[in-house]
Coordinates of C-alpha atoms and ligand atoms in Angstrom, one line a residue:
X1 CA 0.0 0.0 0.0
X2 CA 1.4 3.4 -0.9
X3 CA 1.4 6.3 1.6
X4 CA -1.4 7.8 -0.5
X5 CA -3.6 4.7 -0.3
X6 CA -3.0 4.4 3.4
X7 CA -4.0 8.0 4.2
X8 CA -7.0 7.9 1.9
X9 CA -8.4 4.7 3.5
X10 CA -7.9 6.1 7.0
X11 CA -9.5 9.4 6.0
X12 CA -12.5 7.8 4.2
X13 CA -13.2 5.5 7.2
X14 CA -14.0 8.5 9.4
X15 CA -15.2 11.3 7.0
X16 CA -18.7 12.0 5.7
X17 CA -18.8 11.4 2.0
X18 CA -20.0 14.9 1.0
X19 CA -17.1 15.3 -1.3
X20 CA -15.6 13.0 -4.0
X21 CA -11.9 14.2 -4.1
X22 CA -9.4 12.9 -6.7
X23 CA -7.1 10.3 -5.1
X24 CA -4.2 12.8 -4.3
X25 CA -3.0 13.6 -0.8
X26 CA -1.3 17.0 -0.7
X27 CA 1.2 17.5 2.1
X28 CA 2.8 20.9 1.3
X29 CA 2.6 23.8 -1.2
X30 CA 4.3 26.9 -2.2
X31 CA 3.3 29.5 -4.8
X32 CA 1.5 27.8 -7.6
X33 CA 2.9 24.3 -6.8
X34 CA 1.7 21.6 -4.4
X35 CA 3.4 18.3 -3.5
X36 CA 1.7 15.0 -2.6
X37 CA 2.9 12.6 0.1
X38 CA 4.6 10.4 -2.5
X39 CA 6.7 13.4 -3.6
X40 CA 4.9 14.2 -6.8
X41 CA 4.6 17.9 -7.8
X42 CA 1.4 19.5 -9.2
X43 CA 0.5 22.9 -10.7
X44 CA -2.5 24.0 -8.7
X45 CA -5.2 25.2 -11.2
X46 CA -8.0 25.0 -8.6
X47 CA -6.6 27.5 -6.1
X48 CA -9.1 26.2 -3.5
X49 CA -11.9 27.6 -5.7
X50 CA -10.2 31.0 -6.1
X51 CA -9.2 31.3 -2.5
X52 CA -5.5 31.2 -3.4
X53 CA -5.3 34.2 -5.7
X54 CA -2.1 35.2 -4.0
X55 CA -0.6 31.7 -4.3
X56 CA 0.1 29.2 -1.5
X57 CA 1.8 30.5 1.6
X58 CA 2.6 34.0 0.2
X59 CA 5.5 35.2 2.4
X60 CA 3.9 38.5 3.3
X61 CA 0.6 36.9 4.3
X62 CA 2.4 34.2 6.4
X63 CA 4.5 36.9 8.0
X64 CA 1.4 38.9 9.0
X65 CA -0.3 35.7 10.3
X66 CA 2.8 34.7 12.4
X67 CA 3.3 38.1 13.8
X68 CA -0.4 38.4 14.8
X69 CA -0.4 34.8 16.2
X70 CA 2.4 35.8 18.6
X71 CA 0.5 38.9 19.9
X72 CA -3.3 38.4 19.8
X73 CA -5.7 36.1 18.0
X74 CA -9.2 36.5 19.4
X75 CA -11.1 38.9 21.5
X76 CA -14.7 38.5 20.3
X77 CA -16.7 41.6 19.4
X78 CA -17.4 42.2 23.1
X79 CA -14.3 44.4 22.9
X80 CA -12.5 46.3 20.2
X81 CA -9.3 45.0 18.8
X82 CA -6.5 47.1 17.3
X83 CA -6.5 45.4 13.9
X84 CA -10.0 45.4 12.5
X85 CA -10.4 49.1 11.8
X86 CA -7.2 49.4 9.7
X87 CA -8.2 46.2 7.8
X88 CA -11.7 47.3 7.0
X89 CA -10.5 50.8 6.0
X90 CA -8.3 49.2 3.3
X91 CA -11.2 46.9 2.3
X92 CA -13.6 49.8 2.0
X93 CA -11.1 51.9 0.0
X94 CA -10.5 49.1 -2.5
X95 CA -14.3 48.5 -2.8
X96 CA -15.0 52.2 -3.1
X97 CA -17.5 51.7 -0.3
X98 CA -17.9 53.1 3.2
X99 CA -18.5 50.3 5.6
X100 CA -18.0 46.6 6.0
X101 CA -19.4 43.8 8.2
X102 CA -16.8 41.1 8.8
X103 CA -17.7 37.4 8.8
X104 CA -15.8 34.2 8.2
X105 CA -17.1 32.0 5.4
X106 CA -18.7 32.9 2.1
X107 CA -22.1 31.4 3.0
X108 CA -22.2 33.4 6.2
X109 CA -21.5 36.6 4.3
X110 CA -24.3 35.8 1.8
X111 CA -26.6 35.2 4.8
X112 CA -25.5 38.5 6.2
X113 CA -26.3 40.3 3.0
X114 CA -29.8 38.7 2.9
X115 CA -30.4 39.9 6.5
X116 CA -29.2 43.4 5.5
X117 CA -31.6 43.5 2.5
X118 CA -34.6 42.3 4.6
X119 CA -33.8 44.8 7.4
X120 CA -33.5 47.6 4.8
X121 CA -36.8 46.4 3.3
X122 CA -38.7 46.7 6.6
X123 CA -36.9 49.7 8.1
X124 CA -36.4 51.9 5.1
X125 CA -38.5 50.7 2.2
X126 CA -41.6 50.1 4.3
X127 CA -42.3 46.5 3.2
X128 CA -44.8 44.8 5.5
X129 CA -43.4 42.4 8.1
X130 CA -42.2 39.1 6.8
X131 CA -43.1 40.0 3.2
X132 CA -39.6 41.0 1.9
X133 CA -38.6 39.2 -1.3
X134 CA -35.3 38.6 -2.9
X135 CA -34.8 37.8 -6.6
X136 CA -31.9 35.4 -7.4
X137 CA -30.8 33.5 -10.5
X138 CA -31.2 30.0 -11.7
X139 CA -28.0 27.9 -11.5
X140 CA -26.8 30.2 -8.7
X141 CA -24.2 29.0 -6.1
X142 CA -24.2 31.0 -2.9
X143 CA -23.2 28.4 -0.3
X144 CA -24.6 25.5 1.7
X145 CA -26.7 26.8 4.6
X146 CA -30.3 25.8 4.7
X147 CA -31.6 29.2 3.5
X148 CA -29.1 29.3 0.6
X149 CA -29.7 25.8 -0.7
X150 CA -33.5 26.5 -0.4
X151 CA -33.2 28.8 -3.4
X152 CA -30.7 26.7 -5.4
X153 CA -32.0 25.3 -8.6
X154 CA -29.7 22.3 -8.3
X155 CA -31.8 19.4 -6.9
X156 CA -28.8 17.7 -5.3
X157 CA -28.0 20.8 -3.3
X158 CA -31.7 21.5 -2.4
X159 CA -34.2 18.6 -2.4
X160 CA -33.7 16.7 0.7
X161 CA -32.9 19.7 2.9
X162 CA -36.3 21.3 3.2
X163 CA -38.6 22.8 4.4
X164 CA -37.1 25.8 2.7
X165 CA -37.2 29.5 3.6
X166 CA -39.8 31.4 1.5
X167 CA -39.2 34.8 0.0
X168 CA -36.9 33.9 -3.0
X169 CA -37.8 34.1 -6.7
X170 CA -35.6 32.7 -9.4
X171 CA -35.1 34.1 -12.9
X172 CA -32.8 33.0 -15.7
X173 CA -29.2 34.3 -15.4
X174 CA -28.4 36.9 -18.1
X175 CA -32.1 37.8 -18.9
X176 CA -32.6 41.4 -17.8
X177 CA -36.2 41.5 -18.9
X178 CA -37.0 38.5 -16.7
X179 CA -35.3 40.2 -13.8
X180 CA -37.4 43.3 -14.3
X181 CA -40.6 41.3 -14.6
X182 CA -39.8 39.4 -11.3
X183 CA -39.6 42.6 -9.2
X184 CA -42.7 43.5 -7.1
X185 CA -43.3 46.3 -4.6
X186 CA -42.2 43.8 -1.9
X187 CA -38.8 43.1 -3.5
X188 CA -36.0 44.2 -1.2
X189 CA -33.0 43.0 -3.3
X190 CA -31.6 41.3 -6.4
X191 CA -28.8 38.8 -5.6
X192 CA -26.5 37.8 -8.5
X193 CA -23.0 36.4 -9.3
X194 CA -21.4 38.6 -12.0
X195 CA -20.1 35.3 -13.5
X196 CA -21.7 32.0 -12.4
X197 CA -18.5 30.1 -11.7
X198 CA -19.8 26.9 -10.0
X199 CA -22.5 26.6 -12.7
X200 CA -19.7 26.1 -15.3
X201 CA -18.1 29.5 -15.7
X202 CA -21.2 31.2 -17.3
X203 CA -20.5 34.8 -18.4
X204 CA -23.7 36.9 -18.8
X205 CA -24.4 38.8 -22.0
X206 CA -22.8 42.2 -22.4
X207 CA -24.5 45.0 -20.3
X208 CA -26.5 42.5 -18.2
X209 CA -25.1 43.9 -14.9
X210 CA -25.6 47.5 -16.0
X211 CA -29.2 46.7 -16.9
X212 CA -29.6 45.0 -13.5
X213 CA -28.2 48.2 -11.9
X214 CA -30.7 50.4 -13.8
X215 CA -33.6 48.1 -13.0
X216 CA -32.8 48.1 -9.3
X217 CA -32.4 51.8 -9.2
X218 CA -35.7 52.4 -10.9
X219 CA -37.5 50.1 -8.6
X220 CA -35.9 51.1 -5.3
X221 CA -34.4 47.6 -4.9
X222 CA -30.9 46.8 -3.6
X223 CA -28.4 45.3 -6.0
X224 CA -26.2 42.7 -4.3
X225 CA -23.3 40.9 -6.0
X226 CA -21.8 37.7 -4.7
X227 CA -18.2 38.2 -5.8
X228 CA -16.9 35.6 -3.4
X229 CA -15.3 33.7 -6.3
X230 CA -15.0 36.3 -9.0
X231 CA -13.7 39.2 -6.8
X232 CA -10.2 40.3 -5.8
X233 CA -8.6 40.2 -9.2
X234 CA -9.6 36.8 -10.4
X235 CA -11.3 37.9 -13.6
X236 CA -8.8 40.6 -14.6
X237 CA -10.4 43.5 -12.7
X238 CA -10.5 43.9 -9.0
X239 CA -14.2 43.0 -9.2
X240 CA -15.9 41.3 -12.0
X241 CA -18.7 43.9 -12.3
X242 CA -16.0 46.4 -13.3
X243 CA -16.0 44.8 -16.8
X244 CA -19.2 46.8 -17.4
X245 CA -19.9 50.5 -17.0
X246 CA -22.3 51.8 -14.4
X247 CA -22.8 48.4 -12.7
X248 CA -21.7 49.2 -9.2
X249 CA -23.8 47.3 -6.6
X250 CA -25.2 48.6 -3.4
X251 CA -23.8 45.6 -1.5
X252 CA -20.7 43.5 -2.4
X253 CA -20.1 40.1 -0.8
X254 CA -16.5 38.9 -0.6
X255 CA -14.7 35.8 0.8
X256 CA -12.2 33.2 -0.3
X257 CA -9.1 35.1 -1.4
X258 CA -9.9 37.7 1.3
X259 CA -8.3 35.2 3.6
X260 CA -5.1 35.0 1.5
X261 CA -5.3 31.2 1.4
X262 CA -4.6 30.8 5.1
X263 CA -7.7 31.6 7.0
X264 CA -11.5 31.9 6.5
X265 CA -12.3 35.6 6.0
X266 CA -15.4 37.1 4.4
X267 CA -17.2 40.4 4.5
X268 CA -20.2 42.3 3.3
X269 CA -19.2 45.7 2.0
X270 CA -21.6 48.6 1.4
X271 CA -22.6 52.2 2.2
X272 CA -22.8 53.7 5.7
X273 CA -26.4 54.3 4.9
X274 CA -27.1 50.6 4.5
X275 CA -24.8 48.9 6.9
X276 CA -25.6 51.6 9.4
X277 CA -29.0 50.1 9.7
X278 CA -27.9 47.2 11.9
X279 CA -28.4 47.9 15.7
X280 CA -26.4 46.0 18.4
X281 CA -27.7 42.5 18.8
X282 CA -29.3 42.2 15.4
X283 CA -26.3 40.3 13.9
X284 CA -23.1 38.8 15.0
X285 CA -20.3 36.2 14.8
X286 CA -17.9 35.0 17.5
X287 CA -15.0 34.9 15.1
X288 CA -16.0 37.7 12.5
X289 CA -13.4 40.5 12.5
X290 CA -11.1 38.8 14.9
X291 CA -7.6 40.2 15.0
X292 CA -6.0 37.3 13.3
X293 CA -8.5 37.4 10.4
X294 CA -8.0 41.2 10.2
X295 CA -4.2 40.9 10.0
X296 CA -4.5 38.2 7.3
X297 CA -7.2 40.0 5.4
X298 CA -5.2 43.2 5.4
X299 CA -2.1 41.4 4.1
X300 CA -4.1 39.5 1.6
X301 CA -5.5 42.8 0.2
X302 CA -2.0 44.4 0.3
X303 CA -0.6 41.7 -1.9
X304 CA -3.4 42.0 -4.4
X305 CA -2.7 45.7 -4.6
X306 CA 1.1 45.7 -4.5
X307 CA 1.5 42.9 -7.0
X308 CA -1.2 44.2 -9.3
X309 CA -2.8 40.8 -9.4
X310 CA -5.9 41.9 -11.3
X311 CA -3.8 43.3 -14.1
X312 CA -1.7 40.1 -14.1
X313 CA -4.9 38.1 -14.4
X314 CA -6.1 40.2 -17.3
X315 CA -2.8 39.9 -19.2
X316 CA -2.1 36.2 -18.5
X317 CA -5.8 35.3 -18.9
X318 CA -5.8 36.8 -22.4
X319 CA -2.7 34.8 -23.3
X320 CA -4.0 31.6 -21.8
X321 CA -7.3 31.9 -23.6
X322 CA -5.6 32.4 -27.0
X323 CA -3.2 29.5 -26.3
X324 CA -6.1 27.2 -25.4
X325 CA -8.0 28.3 -28.5
X326 CA -5.0 27.0 -30.5
X327 CA -5.2 23.6 -28.9
X328 CA -8.1 22.9 -31.4
X329 CA -9.1 19.5 -30.1
X330 CA -12.5 18.2 -31.4
X331 CA -13.1 17.3 -27.7
X332 CA -13.3 21.0 -26.8
X333 CA -16.7 22.6 -27.4
X334 CA -15.8 26.0 -26.0
X335 CA -13.3 27.9 -23.8
X336 CA -15.0 30.7 -21.9
X337 CA -14.5 33.0 -18.9
X338 CA -12.6 36.1 -18.0
X339 CA -9.1 36.7 -16.7
X340 CA -7.8 33.6 -15.0
X341 CA -11.2 32.1 -14.4
X342 CA -11.7 29.9 -17.5
X343 CA -13.9 27.0 -18.2
X344 CA -13.2 24.4 -20.9
X345 CA -16.5 22.9 -22.0
X346 CA -15.9 19.3 -23.2
X347 CA -17.9 17.4 -25.8
X348 CA -19.8 14.6 -24.0
X349 CA -18.5 12.0 -26.5
X350 CA -14.9 12.9 -25.4
X351 CA -15.6 12.0 -21.8
X352 CA -16.4 14.0 -18.6
X353 CA -14.5 16.9 -17.1
X354 CA -13.7 14.6 -14.2
X355 CA -12.0 12.0 -16.4
X356 CA -10.0 14.8 -18.0
X357 CA -9.1 16.1 -14.5
X358 CA -7.8 12.6 -13.6
X359 CA -5.7 12.5 -16.8
X360 CA -4.3 16.0 -16.0
X361 CA -3.5 15.0 -12.5
X362 CA -1.3 12.2 -13.9
X363 CA 0.5 14.9 -15.8
X364 CA 1.0 17.0 -12.7
X365 CA -1.9 19.5 -13.0
X366 CA -4.6 19.9 -10.5
X367 CA -8.0 20.9 -12.0
X368 CA -11.6 20.5 -11.0
X369 CA -14.8 19.7 -12.9
X370 CA -17.8 21.9 -12.5
X371 CA -21.1 20.6 -13.8
X372 CA -20.0 17.4 -15.5
X373 CA -18.8 18.8 -18.8
X374 CA -16.9 21.9 -17.7
X375 CA -13.3 21.9 -16.4
X376 CA -12.4 25.0 -14.5
X377 CA -9.0 26.5 -14.7
X378 CA -8.2 29.0 -12.0
X379 CA -4.5 29.0 -11.1
X380 CA -3.1 31.5 -8.5
X381 CA -2.8 34.9 -10.1
X382 CA 0.9 34.9 -9.2
X383 CA 1.5 32.3 -11.9
X384 CA 4.3 33.0 -14.4
X385 CA 4.2 32.7 -18.2
X386 CA 6.5 29.7 -18.5
X387 CA 4.3 27.8 -16.0
X388 CA 1.2 28.7 -18.2
X389 CA 3.1 27.5 -21.3
X390 CA 3.8 24.2 -19.5
X391 CA 0.1 24.0 -18.5
X392 CA -1.1 24.4 -22.1
X393 CA 1.3 21.6 -23.2
X394 CA -0.2 19.3 -20.5
X395 CA -3.8 20.2 -21.5
X396 CA -3.0 19.6 -25.2
X397 CA -1.4 16.2 -24.4
X398 CA -4.4 15.2 -22.2
X399 CA -6.8 16.0 -25.0
X400 CA -4.9 13.9 -27.5
Ligands
PLP1 C1 -20.1 32.5 -5.6 C2 -19.9 31.8 -4.3 N1 -20.7 32.2 -3.2 C3 -20.6 31.6 -2.0 C4 -19.8 30.5 -1.8 C5 -19.7 29.8 -0.5 O1 -18.5 30.1 0.2 P1 -18.1 29.2 1.4 O2 -17.8 27.8 0.9 O3 -16.9 29.9 2.0 O4 -19.2 29.2 2.4 C6 -19.0 30.1 -2.9 C7 -18.1 28.9 -2.7 O5 -17.7 28.2 -3.6 C8 -19.1 30.7 -4.1 O6 -18.3 30.3 -5.2

């Protein structure tokens, strides 16, 4: 039995089977590379679903973490800590917003945005008690809490976890007319991912977000973007909505890369007018905004700014896209996406995305299937051109 087999059988004996990982046991990583327990090296093109935009163990983020660990890690929000204010100031500046509410995981931050929208609906818009509605999109992915899976259109995520929370209406992603038609006087917010990453890297038609912005403004409805996966440089702009003009949301939800690949850090970012609605006791989190998270979040954002990771993603993403277009395998139906968030849509006759991921793993590349036929490529934004060239060679060989 190899070390890999040993660890997998030990792990599977005691772990719920809510994931089906590839049979690779990673033991260390640095930058864009990860090593398994048998000493094999892999190029990480999953980046923990875009949580590793800054690469594995970025020295500045690790230094901030270690320094903070040696001083103060947790206070709870019963007291102030000396790190949260500076971190949230940087976050607000980058988002061109005024206030933030710190949480830990992505799903929690989406839940927080939903609570904010409902609170605003009752306190400011004058919606009758318990009547506030939220319009979301089909094929959304916002997380795994009971409320969030209740308005998923994916039966595996939703069906056996009811009864579900009412108050959500689904419309087709990318259809601005359907969005406008779904809004009623009781609608508090529209919740949308600027690119549906988990659904298979679905990019909406041009001007969809600016149309959503206009529709929300005209109807006194909040526009909320879930940029947990698309934000912080991944798509070639700091935020994916910035690919359109006049599409800025009222509320921005961030997570994943906000934690620099070392710690769960998420946040809801908005105006003082909106986030100022919360009164003490109406929301909270033991760990949200803790000094360690703040130190890590601050460093994670500093790296994104200092190393111009959004610009890198734009430049390298354009190059990778063109290189993949040149692969020209009959197995490839389409390559789509923005920046370094790309999806390779595979012809069903050629096999599944999972079988391709397994073939690429044998060649030293970590990738992940989304929705059976789409293989997502999302390497750390710190990746270098020669590494991308090598990646394209491996992909071309795997398709042969
Ligand atoms: C767009 C989006 N929203 C929310 C989430 C949920 O984040 P978390 O797994 O940290 O709860 C994810 C995770 O993949 C995501 O991609």
